[in-house]
mmCIF file of C-alpha atoms in Angstrom:
data_model
loop_
_atom_site.group_PDB
_atom_site.id
_atom_site.type_symbol
_atom_site.label_atom_id
_atom_site.label_comp_id
_atom_site.label_asym_id
_atom_site.label_seq_id
_atom_site.Cartn_x
_atom_site.Cartn_y
_atom_site.Cartn_z
ATOM 1 C CA MET A 1 107.542 68.707 94.214
ATOM 2 C CA LYS A 2 107.509 72.302 95.415
ATOM 3 C CA LYS A 3 106.778 75.166 93.116
ATOM 4 C CA GLU A 4 108.314 78.529 93.832
ATOM 5 C CA THR A 5 105.746 81.264 93.423
ATOM 6 C CA GLY A 6 106.123 83.844 90.657
ATOM 7 C CA ILE A 7 105.499 86.711 93.095
ATOM 8 C CA LYS A 8 107.280 87.118 96.380
ATOM 9 C CA TYR A 9 106.873 89.695 99.102
ATOM 10 C CA VAL A 10 109.604 90.829 101.441
ATOM 11 C CA VAL A 11 108.795 92.806 104.572
ATOM 12 C CA LYS A 12 111.260 94.907 106.494
ATOM 13 C CA VAL A 13 110.235 96.442 109.807
ATOM 14 C CA LEU A 14 112.156 99.447 111.144
ATOM 15 C CA ARG A 15 111.593 100.227 114.804
ATOM 16 C CA ILE A 16 112.057 103.864 115.668
ATOM 17 C CA THR A 17 112.930 104.578 119.280
ATOM 18 C CA LYS A 18 114.723 107.931 119.094
ATOM 19 C CA ARG A 19 113.774 111.332 117.876
ATOM 20 C CA GLY A 20 115.651 112.206 114.705
ATOM 21 C CA GLU A 21 116.916 108.642 114.401
ATOM 22 C CA LYS A 22 118.676 107.679 111.210
ATOM 23 C CA ILE A 23 118.696 104.059 110.180
ATOM 24 C CA HIS A 24 120.852 102.599 107.498
ATOM 25 C CA PHE A 25 119.994 99.081 106.461
ATOM 26 C CA THR A 26 120.675 96.522 103.762
ATOM 27 C CA LEU A 27 118.274 93.947 102.443
ATOM 28 C CA LYS A 28 119.044 90.844 100.539
ATOM 29 C CA HIS A 29 116.996 90.282 97.434
ATOM 30 C CA PRO A 30 115.343 86.853 97.327
ATOM 31 C CA GLU A 31 117.081 84.226 95.270
ATOM 32 C CA ASN A 32 115.719 83.916 91.754
ATOM 33 C CA ALA A 33 114.258 87.420 91.861
ATOM 34 C CA LEU A 34 114.079 88.946 88.411
ATOM 35 C CA TRP A 35 112.459 92.303 89.058
ATOM 36 C CA LEU A 36 111.523 94.474 91.979
ATOM 37 C CA ASN A 37 108.122 95.580 90.774
ATOM 38 C CA GLY A 38 106.341 97.030 93.780
ATOM 39 C CA ILE A 39 107.159 99.133 96.839
ATOM 40 C CA ALA A 40 104.824 100.138 99.659
ATOM 41 C CA LEU A 41 105.312 101.811 103.016
ATOM 42 C CA THR A 42 103.265 102.013 106.169
ATOM 43 C CA THR A 43 103.856 103.400 109.628
ATOM 44 C CA SER A 44 102.270 102.984 112.992
ATOM 45 C CA ASP A 45 103.110 106.573 113.882
ATOM 46 C CA ILE A 46 100.051 108.612 114.673
ATOM 47 C CA ARG A 47 99.498 112.195 113.685
ATOM 48 C CA ARG A 48 99.318 114.115 116.872
ATOM 49 C CA ARG A 49 97.963 117.511 117.628
ATOM 50 C CA GLY A 50 100.211 120.294 118.836
ATOM 51 C CA VAL A 51 99.522 123.160 121.158
ATOM 52 C CA GLU A 52 95.822 124.080 121.297
ATOM 53 C CA GLY A 53 94.921 121.253 118.977
ATOM 54 C CA SER A 54 96.653 122.635 115.910
ATOM 55 C CA LEU A 55 97.822 120.071 113.396
ATOM 56 C CA THR A 56 101.532 119.494 113.101
ATOM 57 C CA SER A 57 103.676 118.061 110.340
ATOM 58 C CA ASP A 58 102.309 114.860 108.939
ATOM 59 C CA THR A 59 105.683 113.598 107.714
ATOM 60 C CA THR A 60 107.001 110.918 109.993
ATOM 61 C CA GLY A 61 110.263 110.613 108.124
ATOM 62 C CA THR A 62 111.783 109.959 104.759
ATOM 63 C CA LEU A 63 112.896 106.683 103.322
ATOM 64 C CA SER A 64 115.073 106.068 100.338
ATOM 65 C CA LEU A 65 116.270 102.919 98.630
ATOM 66 C CA ALA A 66 119.416 102.650 96.547
ATOM 67 C CA ILE A 67 121.576 100.188 94.723
ATOM 68 C CA PRO A 68 124.674 99.615 96.890
ATOM 69 C CA ASP A 69 128.062 100.916 95.772
ATOM 70 C CA LYS A 70 126.578 102.732 92.828
ATOM 71 C CA GLY A 71 124.613 104.921 95.205
ATOM 72 C CA ASP A 72 121.741 105.142 92.738
ATOM 73 C CA VAL A 73 118.660 106.137 94.683
ATOM 74 C CA PHE A 74 115.730 104.598 92.855
ATOM 75 C CA TYR A 75 113.022 105.305 95.386
ATOM 76 C CA SER A 76 112.473 108.063 97.854
ATOM 77 C CA GLU A 77 109.337 108.724 99.809
ATOM 78 C CA GLU A 78 108.020 110.840 102.640
ATOM 79 C CA VAL A 79 106.400 108.557 105.142
ATOM 80 C CA LYS A 80 103.070 110.016 106.172
ATOM 81 C CA SER A 81 101.770 109.409 109.668
ATOM 82 C CA GLU A 82 98.480 107.750 110.320
ATOM 83 C CA THR A 83 95.599 110.178 110.609
ATOM 84 C CA GLY A 84 94.046 108.172 113.390
ATOM 85 C CA ASN A 85 90.971 107.423 111.310
ATOM 86 C CA PHE A 86 91.259 104.684 108.768
ATOM 87 C CA LYS A 87 87.816 105.120 107.293
ATOM 88 C CA ASP A 88 87.586 107.132 104.126
ATOM 89 C CA PHE A 89 86.142 110.562 104.404
ATOM 90 C CA ILE A 90 83.632 109.854 101.708
ATOM 91 C CA GLU A 91 82.521 106.565 103.207
ATOM 92 C CA GLN A 92 81.263 108.260 106.300
ATOM 93 C CA ARG A 93 79.166 110.597 104.291
ATOM 94 C CA LEU A 94 77.667 108.258 101.736
ATOM 95 C CA ARG A 95 73.976 108.742 101.789
ATOM 96 C CA GLN A 96 71.602 105.863 101.301
ATOM 97 C CA GLU A 97 70.622 106.901 97.779
ATOM 98 C CA PHE A 98 74.246 106.698 96.670
ATOM 99 C CA SER A 99 74.880 103.243 97.962
ATOM 100 C CA GLY A 100 72.853 101.525 95.221
ATOM 101 C CA LYS A 101 74.555 99.384 92.645
ATOM 102 C CA GLU A 102 74.812 102.245 90.136
ATOM 103 C CA PHE A 103 77.219 104.159 92.297
ATOM 104 C CA SER A 104 80.837 103.237 92.593
ATOM 105 C CA LEU A 105 84.160 104.874 93.216
ATOM 106 C CA SER A 106 87.619 103.819 92.272
ATOM 107 C CA GLY A 107 87.875 102.421 95.803
ATOM 108 C CA THR A 108 90.271 102.636 98.645
ATOM 109 C CA ARG A 109 92.887 100.100 99.404
ATOM 110 C CA ARG A 110 96.547 100.245 99.823
ATOM 111 C CA GLU A 111 98.385 100.035 96.571
ATOM 112 C CA TYR A 112 101.988 99.362 95.709
ATOM 113 C CA PHE A 113 104.090 101.902 93.927
ATOM 114 C CA THR A 114 104.722 100.064 90.652
ATOM 115 C CA THR A 115 108.179 99.994 89.238
ATOM 116 C CA TRP A 116 110.349 97.633 87.208
ATOM 117 C CA ILE A 117 113.817 97.484 88.637
ATOM 118 C CA PRO A 118 115.927 94.599 87.426
ATOM 119 C CA VAL A 119 117.588 92.676 90.228
ATOM 120 C CA THR A 120 121.238 92.577 89.246
ATOM 121 C CA GLU A 121 122.876 92.877 92.651
ATOM 122 C CA ALA A 122 122.438 90.697 95.695
ATOM 123 C CA LEU A 123 121.616 93.576 98.050
ATOM 124 C CA LEU A 124 119.559 96.664 98.314
ATOM 125 C CA GLU A 125 120.466 99.614 100.526
ATOM 126 C CA GLY A 126 117.988 101.662 102.503
ATOM 127 C CA PHE A 127 118.088 104.778 104.588
ATOM 128 C CA TYR A 128 115.420 106.129 106.905
ATOM 129 C CA ALA A 129 115.572 109.525 108.572
ATOM 130 C CA GLU A 130 113.034 110.234 111.275
ATOM 131 C CA ASN A 131 111.546 113.717 111.191
ATOM 132 C CA PRO A 132 112.250 114.969 114.751
ATOM 133 C CA SER A 133 109.388 117.466 114.744
ATOM 134 C CA ALA A 134 106.766 115.260 113.210
ATOM 135 C CA GLY A 135 103.595 115.866 115.112
ATOM 136 C CA ARG A 136 105.191 115.643 118.528
ATOM 137 C CA PRO A 137 104.325 118.130 121.189
ATOM 138 C CA ALA A 138 107.223 120.374 122.149
ATOM 139 C CA ARG A 139 106.769 119.581 125.809
ATOM 140 C CA LEU A 140 108.075 116.114 125.183
ATOM 141 C CA ALA A 141 111.686 117.148 125.150
ATOM 142 C CA GLY A 142 114.540 114.704 125.116
ATOM 143 C CA ASP A 143 115.832 112.258 122.567
ATOM 144 C CA LEU A 144 114.091 109.086 123.555
ATOM 145 C CA LEU A 145 110.543 108.606 122.397
ATOM 146 C CA SER A 146 108.086 107.621 125.067
ATOM 147 C CA LEU A 147 106.516 104.190 124.860
ATOM 148 C CA VAL A 148 103.454 105.720 123.297
ATOM 149 C CA GLU A 149 105.503 107.502 120.684
ATOM 150 C CA PHE A 150 107.654 104.519 119.805
ATOM 151 C CA TYR A 151 106.622 103.430 116.316
ATOM 152 C CA LYS A 152 107.558 101.286 113.403
ATOM 153 C CA VAL A 153 107.897 101.832 109.706
ATOM 154 C CA THR A 154 107.209 98.832 107.507
ATOM 155 C CA LEU A 155 108.651 98.523 104.023
ATOM 156 C CA TYR A 156 107.088 96.094 101.583
ATOM 157 C CA LEU A 157 108.873 94.907 98.487
ATOM 158 C CA ARG A 158 107.180 92.881 95.769
ATOM 159 C CA TYR A 159 109.352 90.799 93.499
ATOM 160 C CA VAL A 160 108.701 88.997 90.264
ATOM 161 C CA MET A 161 110.467 85.667 90.531
ATOM 162 C CA LYS A 162 111.840 83.279 88.098
ATOM 163 C CA GLU A 163 109.542 80.263 88.529
ATOM 164 C CA THR A 164 111.374 77.234 89.716
ATOM 165 C CA GLN A 165 110.317 73.770 90.717
ATOM 166 C CA THR A 166 112.166 71.727 93.271
ATOM 167 C CA THR A 167 111.604 68.132 94.284
ATOM 168 C CA MET B 1 71.331 76.736 86.689
ATOM 169 C CA ALA B 2 75.052 76.819 85.902
ATOM 170 C CA ARG B 3 77.378 76.772 88.856
ATOM 171 C CA SER B 4 79.481 79.849 89.554
ATOM 172 C CA LYS B 5 83.040 79.398 88.380
ATOM 173 C CA ILE B 6 84.374 81.223 91.396
ATOM 174 C CA ILE B 7 84.393 79.403 94.746
ATOM 175 C CA LYS B 8 84.354 81.555 97.835
ATOM 176 C CA GLU B 9 85.511 80.014 101.071
ATOM 177 C CA TRP B 10 86.675 81.375 104.368
ATOM 178 C CA VAL B 11 88.291 80.561 107.649
ATOM 179 C CA ASP B 12 87.875 82.467 110.928
ATOM 180 C CA VAL B 13 90.502 83.313 113.473
ATOM 181 C CA GLN B 14 89.245 84.132 116.935
ATOM 182 C CA VAL B 15 91.599 86.602 118.579
ATOM 183 C CA THR B 16 90.995 86.258 122.290
ATOM 184 C CA THR B 17 94.156 87.668 123.874
ATOM 185 C CA ALA B 18 96.389 90.587 123.040
ATOM 186 C CA ASN B 19 99.866 90.236 121.619
ATOM 187 C CA GLN B 20 99.506 86.595 120.766
ATOM 188 C CA PRO B 21 99.710 84.667 117.516
ATOM 189 C CA PHE B 22 96.680 82.665 116.382
ATOM 190 C CA LYS B 23 96.585 80.028 113.665
ATOM 191 C CA ALA B 24 93.808 78.705 111.516
ATOM 192 C CA SER B 25 93.685 76.614 108.369
ATOM 193 C CA PHE B 26 91.317 74.899 105.977
ATOM 194 C CA GLU B 27 91.370 73.013 102.734
ATOM 195 C CA VAL B 28 90.049 74.607 99.570
ATOM 196 C CA ASP B 29 87.230 72.920 97.687
ATOM 197 C CA LYS B 30 88.206 69.809 95.736
ATOM 198 C CA HIS B 31 86.826 71.386 92.544
ATOM 199 C CA ALA B 32 89.138 74.376 92.777
ATOM 200 C CA ALA B 33 91.613 74.408 89.936
ATOM 201 C CA VAL B 34 93.452 77.625 90.824
ATOM 202 C CA ILE B 35 93.419 80.086 93.707
ATOM 203 C CA ILE B 36 92.997 83.577 92.398
ATOM 204 C CA GLY B 37 92.849 85.861 95.438
ATOM 205 C CA ILE B 38 91.987 86.606 99.018
ATOM 206 C CA CYS B 39 90.218 89.159 101.160
ATOM 207 C CA ILE B 40 90.348 89.911 104.874
ATOM 208 C CA THR B 41 87.592 91.261 107.081
ATOM 209 C CA SER B 42 86.898 91.470 110.784
ATOM 210 C CA THR B 43 84.175 92.030 113.286
ATOM 211 C CA LEU B 44 86.168 95.068 114.436
ATOM 212 C CA ASP B 45 87.928 96.695 111.505
ATOM 213 C CA GLU B 46 89.949 99.053 113.626
ATOM 214 C CA MET B 47 91.535 96.129 115.430
ATOM 215 C CA ILE B 48 92.912 94.504 112.352
ATOM 216 C CA TYR B 49 93.857 97.814 110.760
ATOM 217 C CA TYR B 50 96.028 98.973 113.641
ATOM 218 C CA ARG B 51 96.953 95.767 115.400
ATOM 219 C CA GLY B 52 97.024 93.017 112.844
ATOM 220 C CA SER B 53 99.672 91.317 110.766
ATOM 221 C CA GLN B 54 99.773 87.817 109.336
ATOM 222 C CA ARG B 55 101.595 85.167 107.417
ATOM 223 C CA ILE B 56 99.554 83.321 104.802
ATOM 224 C CA THR B 57 100.582 80.085 103.141
ATOM 225 C CA MET B 58 98.905 78.080 100.411
ATOM 226 C CA ASN B 59 100.010 74.639 99.465
ATOM 227 C CA ASP B 60 102.912 75.144 101.953
ATOM 228 C CA MET B 61 104.076 78.077 99.868
ATOM 229 C CA GLU B 62 104.469 81.408 101.598
ATOM 230 C CA ILE B 63 102.245 83.944 99.918
ATOM 231 C CA TYR B 64 102.495 86.737 102.467
ATOM 232 C CA PRO B 65 105.399 86.701 104.905
ATOM 233 C CA GLU B 66 105.372 87.298 108.642
ATOM 234 C CA ASN B 67 104.828 90.957 109.621
ATOM 235 C CA TYR B 68 102.705 91.625 106.540
ATOM 236 C CA GLU B 69 100.239 94.077 107.997
ATOM 237 C CA THR B 70 96.554 93.378 107.688
ATOM 238 C CA LYS B 71 95.879 96.968 106.659
ATOM 239 C CA MET B 72 97.696 96.208 103.417
ATOM 240 C CA LEU B 73 94.998 93.647 102.635
ATOM 241 C CA MET B 74 91.964 95.601 103.725
ATOM 242 C CA GLN B 75 89.727 97.668 101.514
ATOM 243 C CA GLY B 76 87.207 100.404 102.038
ATOM 244 C CA LEU B 77 83.486 100.145 101.558
ATOM 245 C CA ASN B 78 83.772 102.178 98.391
ATOM 246 C CA VAL B 79 85.644 99.394 96.627
ATOM 247 C CA PRO B 80 82.941 97.834 94.439
ATOM 248 C CA VAL B 81 81.882 94.518 95.938
ATOM 249 C CA ASN B 82 82.946 92.461 92.940
ATOM 250 C CA GLU B 83 86.422 93.949 93.037
ATOM 251 C CA ARG B 84 87.123 93.146 96.677
ATOM 252 C CA ILE B 85 89.642 90.476 95.880
ATOM 253 C CA ILE B 86 93.293 91.009 96.558
ATOM 254 C CA LYS B 87 94.738 89.250 93.548
ATOM 255 C CA LEU B 88 97.816 87.249 94.293
ATOM 256 C CA GLY B 89 99.551 88.442 91.142
ATOM 257 C CA GLU B 90 99.333 85.012 89.689
ATOM 258 C CA GLU B 91 97.086 82.024 89.873
ATOM 259 C CA ILE B 92 98.228 79.440 92.380
ATOM 260 C CA ALA B 93 97.681 75.736 92.001
ATOM 261 C CA PRO B 94 95.962 74.481 95.143
ATOM 262 C CA GLY B 95 98.295 71.502 95.460
ATOM 263 C CA ASN B 96 97.549 69.916 98.838
ATOM 264 C CA ARG B 97 94.719 72.452 99.144
ATOM 265 C CA LYS B 98 95.840 73.658 102.540
ATOM 266 C CA VAL B 99 95.487 77.349 103.256
ATOM 267 C CA GLU B 100 96.919 78.560 106.553
ATOM 268 C CA ILE B 101 96.884 81.906 108.290
ATOM 269 C CA GLU B 102 99.069 82.801 111.279
ATOM 270 C CA TYR B 103 97.575 86.029 112.601
ATOM 271 C CA MET B 104 99.489 88.189 115.046
ATOM 272 C CA ASP B 105 97.917 90.806 117.261
ATOM 273 C CA THR B 106 100.207 93.641 118.421
ATOM 274 C CA ASP B 107 99.464 96.477 120.801
ATOM 275 C CA HIS B 108 98.685 99.875 119.323
ATOM 276 C CA PRO B 109 98.186 103.047 121.385
ATOM 277 C CA LEU B 110 95.095 104.081 119.426
ATOM 278 C CA VAL B 111 93.140 100.870 119.851
ATOM 279 C CA PRO B 112 92.969 99.031 123.179
ATOM 280 C CA PHE B 113 92.444 95.341 122.844
ATOM 281 C CA GLN B 114 89.103 93.656 122.881
ATOM 282 C CA PRO B 115 88.336 90.216 121.488
ATOM 283 C CA TYR B 116 87.591 90.108 117.778
ATOM 284 C CA LYS B 117 87.319 87.781 114.843
ATOM 285 C CA VAL B 118 89.371 87.855 111.649
ATOM 286 C CA ARG B 119 87.986 86.249 108.515
ATOM 287 C CA LEU B 120 90.178 85.231 105.615
ATOM 288 C CA TYR B 121 88.300 84.706 102.360
ATOM 289 C CA VAL B 122 89.882 82.637 99.627
ATOM 290 C CA PHE B 123 88.636 82.821 96.059
ATOM 291 C CA SER B 124 89.340 80.023 93.650
ATOM 292 C CA ARG B 125 88.166 79.124 90.206
ATOM 293 C CA ILE B 126 86.868 75.787 89.053
ATOM 294 C CA ASP B 127 88.050 74.193 85.837
ATOM 295 C CA ASN B 128 86.380 75.050 82.566
ATOM 296 C CA GLU B 129 83.921 72.269 81.856
#
């Protein structure tokens, strides 16, 4: 007997190879999905420095999700590039006296954007638009991203499933 | 002294070559009644943050699918120690007790490869006695 879990994750990886690339995609909801209740986004794009080390735009691109045919956009997000340093600012500066058991912060970990979207259609529609000027030095002209610049955007969807048991 | 009702177990994955998948598995304790959560750490955090993704199954059920990045399961030092469990959203019956991780290392321009170890912690709860 196999029990279908009550929570299911779906991962969609978008590979960006061109500057200003626009990707339209559709995703099939899992069978027996009742609700889409969490959305998260990550990117492997790195925030780069422009001329003379100045910081450039930190928006890698924008992603939106919609219900097909109806065109209802229910989620839209600017994808922020990686800062190149995953450690929290505050962690690096925690002094010994603060690290005792009395001291705590809300904590850092990746969280899902929580939502409750009923799954009524079979598909979900997505659109990603790469920001052509996002943190890329001007000297790298041309449409194709170099191998170093090539990056991916990963979309995570968390579903609440109808629990089923199969034998 | 009463026994803790939470069982903490782990399995290690030794990542020895770049861009390769690595598998590891173990069986949760026979006293475990439900699996409540997981946690992932490494000997080199930057490696798993930038390069790692994995598929995790429990009782042959897919909990996290392929391409699920490790950074989504990591947590900073400022997460209180007792809260460093990624809850699965529900409690999972251990069934055949097999927990399996298929870890994938992928090149990243920021972090050149060097061998590292990934540790998957599994937290389960024993029955009320």
